mmCIF file of C-alpha atoms in Angstrom:
data_model
loop_
_atom_site.group_PDB
_atom_site.id
_atom_site.type_symbol
_atom_site.label_atom_id
_atom_site.label_comp_id
_atom_site.label_asym_id
_atom_site.label_seq_id
_atom_site.Cartn_x
_atom_site.Cartn_y
_atom_site.Cartn_z
ATOM 1 C CA MET I 1 8.697 -20.128 43.309
ATOM 2 C CA SER I 2 9.930 -23.510 42.076
ATOM 3 C CA ASP I 3 11.143 -24.118 38.516
ATOM 4 C CA GLU I 4 7.965 -26.102 37.785
ATOM 5 C CA GLN I 5 5.756 -23.235 38.985
ATOM 6 C CA VAL I 6 7.717 -20.800 36.800
ATOM 7 C CA LYS I 7 7.133 -23.054 33.772
ATOM 8 C CA THR I 8 3.378 -23.241 34.326
ATOM 9 C CA LYS I 9 2.752 -19.758 35.718
ATOM 10 C CA GLY I 10 5.611 -17.673 34.431
ATOM 11 C CA VAL I 11 7.197 -14.618 35.870
ATOM 12 C CA ARG I 12 5.780 -11.340 34.602
ATOM 13 C CA GLN I 13 7.647 -8.054 34.889
ATOM 14 C CA VAL I 14 6.876 -4.503 33.897
ATOM 15 C CA LEU I 15 9.883 -2.933 32.183
ATOM 16 C CA SER I 16 10.726 0.756 32.145
ATOM 17 C CA GLY I 17 14.288 1.218 30.974
ATOM 18 C CA VAL I 18 16.907 -0.084 28.603
ATOM 19 C CA ASP I 19 18.721 -2.035 31.341
ATOM 20 C CA GLU I 20 15.499 -3.781 32.364
ATOM 21 C CA VAL I 21 14.610 -4.580 28.742
ATOM 22 C CA ARG I 22 18.098 -5.954 28.063
ATOM 23 C CA ALA I 23 18.016 -8.097 31.223
ATOM 24 C CA ALA I 24 14.577 -9.414 30.245
ATOM 25 C CA VAL I 25 15.737 -10.276 26.695
ATOM 26 C CA VAL I 26 18.730 -12.117 28.150
ATOM 27 C CA GLU I 27 16.427 -14.011 30.539
ATOM 28 C CA ILE I 28 14.001 -14.904 27.741
ATOM 29 C CA THR I 29 16.930 -16.115 25.619
ATOM 30 C CA ARG I 30 17.989 -18.349 28.529
ATOM 31 C CA HIS I 31 14.479 -19.866 28.475
ATOM 32 C CA ALA I 32 14.724 -20.738 24.781
ATOM 33 C CA ASN I 33 15.030 -24.404 23.898
ATOM 34 C CA ARG I 34 14.412 -24.389 20.140
ATOM 35 C CA SER I 35 13.813 -20.940 18.735
ATOM 36 C CA LEU I 36 14.116 -17.233 19.213
ATOM 37 C CA SER I 37 12.004 -14.841 17.110
ATOM 38 C CA ILE I 38 12.943 -11.173 17.272
ATOM 39 C CA MET I 39 11.025 -8.271 15.757
ATOM 40 C CA THR I 40 13.141 -5.135 15.970
ATOM 41 C CA HIS I 41 13.192 -1.825 14.185
ATOM 42 C CA ASP I 42 16.971 -1.430 13.962
ATOM 43 C CA LEU I 43 18.617 -4.218 16.006
ATOM 44 C CA GLU I 44 18.703 -1.930 19.021
ATOM 45 C CA PRO I 45 22.425 -1.914 19.880
ATOM 46 C CA ALA I 46 21.746 -1.288 23.574
ATOM 47 C CA ILE I 47 20.083 -4.723 23.659
ATOM 48 C CA TYR I 48 21.268 -6.890 20.785
ATOM 49 C CA ASP I 49 24.872 -5.699 20.576
ATOM 50 C CA HIS I 50 25.422 -5.956 24.327
ATOM 51 C CA ASP I 51 27.821 -8.614 25.646
ATOM 52 C CA ASP I 52 25.179 -10.080 27.996
ATOM 53 C CA PHE I 53 22.822 -10.856 25.126
ATOM 54 C CA LEU I 54 25.514 -11.991 22.694
ATOM 55 C CA GLU I 55 27.051 -14.428 25.193
ATOM 56 C CA THR I 56 23.649 -15.869 26.100
ATOM 57 C CA LEU I 57 22.768 -16.156 22.416
ATOM 58 C CA LYS I 58 26.004 -18.024 21.649
ATOM 59 C CA ARG I 59 25.391 -20.428 24.550
ATOM 60 C CA PHE I 60 21.836 -21.059 23.321
ATOM 61 C CA ILE I 61 22.961 -21.791 19.760
ATOM 62 C CA LEU I 62 26.068 -23.822 20.528
ATOM 63 C CA ALA I 63 24.260 -26.021 23.061
ATOM 64 C CA ARG I 64 21.567 -27.057 20.561
ATOM 65 C CA THR I 65 22.163 -28.337 17.050
ATOM 66 C CA PHE I 66 18.544 -27.561 16.160
ATOM 67 C CA ALA I 67 18.434 -23.968 17.465
ATOM 68 C CA ARG I 68 16.913 -21.363 15.179
ATOM 69 C CA VAL I 69 17.042 -17.585 15.514
ATOM 70 C CA ARG I 70 14.906 -15.469 13.201
ATOM 71 C CA VAL I 71 15.334 -11.707 13.220
ATOM 72 C CA LEU I 72 12.870 -9.462 11.441
ATOM 73 C CA ILE I 73 14.207 -5.930 10.969
ATOM 74 C CA MET I 74 11.587 -3.273 10.334
ATOM 75 C CA ASP I 75 14.014 -0.441 9.431
ATOM 76 C CA PRO I 76 17.438 -1.812 8.447
ATOM 77 C CA GLY I 77 19.060 1.505 7.475
ATOM 78 C CA ARG I 78 21.146 1.917 10.649
ATOM 79 C CA VAL I 79 22.217 -1.721 10.693
ATOM 80 C CA ILE I 80 23.510 -1.554 7.136
ATOM 81 C CA LYS I 81 25.287 1.777 7.718
ATOM 82 C CA THR I 82 26.869 1.147 11.114
ATOM 83 C CA GLY I 83 27.090 -2.629 11.358
ATOM 84 C CA SER I 84 26.212 -4.881 14.252
ATOM 85 C CA ARG I 85 28.066 -7.465 16.306
ATOM 86 C CA PHE I 86 24.864 -9.511 16.285
ATOM 87 C CA VAL I 87 24.984 -9.572 12.470
ATOM 88 C CA THR I 88 28.668 -10.548 12.643
ATOM 89 C CA ILE I 89 27.763 -13.526 14.848
ATOM 90 C CA GLY I 90 24.929 -14.302 12.432
ATOM 91 C CA ARG I 91 27.437 -14.354 9.600
ATOM 92 C CA ARG I 92 29.524 -16.976 11.418
ATOM 93 C CA LEU I 93 26.529 -19.003 12.585
ATOM 94 C CA ASN I 94 24.384 -18.537 9.489
ATOM 95 C CA SER I 95 22.848 -21.997 9.657
ATOM 96 C CA TYR I 96 21.265 -20.966 12.977
ATOM 97 C CA ILE I 97 20.572 -17.223 12.582
ATOM 98 C CA GLU I 98 18.649 -15.600 9.747
ATOM 99 C CA PHE I 99 17.916 -11.909 9.254
ATOM 100 C CA ARG I 100 15.145 -10.511 7.072
ATOM 101 C CA ASN I 101 14.118 -6.949 6.323
ATOM 102 C CA ALA I 102 10.408 -6.200 6.424
ATOM 103 C CA LYS I 103 8.951 -5.018 3.148
ATOM 104 C CA PRO I 104 7.744 -1.400 3.198
ATOM 105 C CA GLU I 105 4.096 -2.421 3.491
ATOM 106 C CA TYR I 106 4.870 -4.170 6.795
ATOM 107 C CA ARG I 107 7.059 -1.509 8.371
ATOM 108 C CA ASN I 108 4.187 0.277 10.108
ATOM 109 C CA HIS I 109 4.219 -2.153 13.051
ATOM 110 C CA PRO I 110 5.195 0.039 16.002
ATOM 111 C CA GLU I 111 6.038 -2.779 18.414
ATOM 112 C CA ALA I 112 9.245 -4.652 19.163
ATOM 113 C CA TYR I 113 9.458 -8.076 20.754
ATOM 114 C CA CYS I 114 11.535 -11.146 21.422
ATOM 115 C CA ILE I 115 9.851 -14.552 21.769
ATOM 116 C CA ALA I 116 11.517 -17.730 23.012
ATOM 117 C CA ASP I 117 9.941 -20.880 21.621
ATOM 118 C CA GLU I 118 6.213 -20.316 21.913
ATOM 119 C CA HIS I 119 6.023 -19.434 25.576
ATOM 120 C CA ALA I 120 8.273 -16.581 26.791
ATOM 121 C CA LEU I 121 8.417 -13.007 25.548
ATOM 122 C CA VAL I 122 9.596 -9.453 25.980
ATOM 123 C CA TYR I 123 7.133 -7.039 24.415
ATOM 124 C CA ARG I 124 7.221 -3.277 23.857
ATOM 125 C CA ALA I 125 4.148 -1.686 22.280
ATOM 126 C CA ARG I 126 6.352 1.090 20.862
ATOM 127 C CA ALA I 127 9.851 0.294 19.684
ATOM 128 C CA THR I 128 10.728 3.942 20.342
ATOM 129 C CA SER I 129 10.160 3.440 24.079
ATOM 130 C CA TRP I 130 11.819 1.144 26.594
ATOM 131 C CA ASP I 131 8.508 0.628 28.426
ATOM 132 C CA GLY I 132 7.273 -2.903 28.096
ATOM 133 C CA VAL I 133 6.519 -6.224 29.729
ATOM 134 C CA SER I 134 8.172 -9.611 29.905
ATOM 135 C CA ASP I 135 6.759 -12.986 30.846
ATOM 136 C CA THR I 136 8.503 -16.349 31.039
ATOM 137 C CA TYR I 137 5.306 -18.306 30.354
ATOM 138 C CA GLU I 138 2.527 -16.779 28.278
ATOM 139 C CA PRO I 139 1.854 -19.177 25.369
ATOM 140 C CA ALA I 140 -1.437 -17.652 24.164
ATOM 141 C CA ILE I 141 0.066 -14.178 23.805
ATOM 142 C CA CYS I 142 3.239 -15.594 22.253
ATOM 143 C CA ARG I 143 1.201 -17.466 19.641
ATOM 144 C CA HIS I 144 -0.647 -14.241 18.805
ATOM 145 C CA TYR I 145 2.572 -12.312 18.159
ATOM 146 C CA LEU I 146 4.220 -15.259 16.411
ATOM 147 C CA THR I 147 1.314 -15.358 13.960
ATOM 148 C CA THR I 148 2.025 -11.740 13.005
ATOM 149 C CA PHE I 149 5.760 -12.412 12.949
ATOM 150 C CA ASP I 150 5.363 -15.468 10.705
ATOM 151 C CA GLU I 151 3.075 -13.594 8.305
ATOM 152 C CA ILE I 152 5.669 -10.860 7.815
ATOM 153 C CA TRP I 153 8.580 -13.322 7.840
ATOM 154 C CA HIS I 154 7.144 -15.436 5.033
ATOM 155 C CA ALA I 155 6.313 -12.360 2.948
ATOM 156 C CA CYS I 156 9.880 -11.057 3.120
ATOM 157 C CA GLU I 157 13.075 -12.318 1.583
ATOM 158 C CA VAL I 158 16.597 -12.002 2.862
ATOM 159 C CA GLU I 159 17.732 -8.592 1.674
ATOM 160 C CA PRO I 160 20.870 -8.443 -0.513
ATOM 161 C CA GLU I 161 22.651 -6.120 1.962
ATOM 162 C CA LEU I 162 22.073 -8.478 4.881
ATOM 163 C CA ARG I 163 22.772 -11.538 2.734
ATOM 164 C CA ALA I 164 26.156 -10.022 1.850
ATOM 165 C CA MET I 165 26.742 -9.272 5.526
ATOM 166 C CA GLN I 166 25.838 -12.886 6.415
ATOM 167 C CA LEU I 167 28.285 -14.459 3.956
#
């Protein structure tokens, strides 16, 4: 499939393990041109603290002065207690990466996802499972999940613990 066909059709994959999910998140991050929106329960270290993701994330941010990464954390307890290399990078690149904790009334969302721009995504219906799907071009579905993401994002403030970690 040519690059143009991938952009208009996308490549869809069914995911069934942590390695597949991590590879899909890295691929989606490579497809990002402007933004990355991540909804995660606890910044899953097997994905977001892995060298493959962190290197791809740094390349994305450093290659674009207008890059924006928004991370919505549904249950920040583990992140605050154990730390995260992703948060450490966010601290250094805080004009590009912003973390927010979901307010308790929004924490019942079971899913986890990563969306690049408004067209590529990795989606897991249950954050407690590695089963999911990825697609490099699915704008209608991305817009649907970005609407939910934006609603929660705008209702939440940067938490003091993460703000301190970002400084």
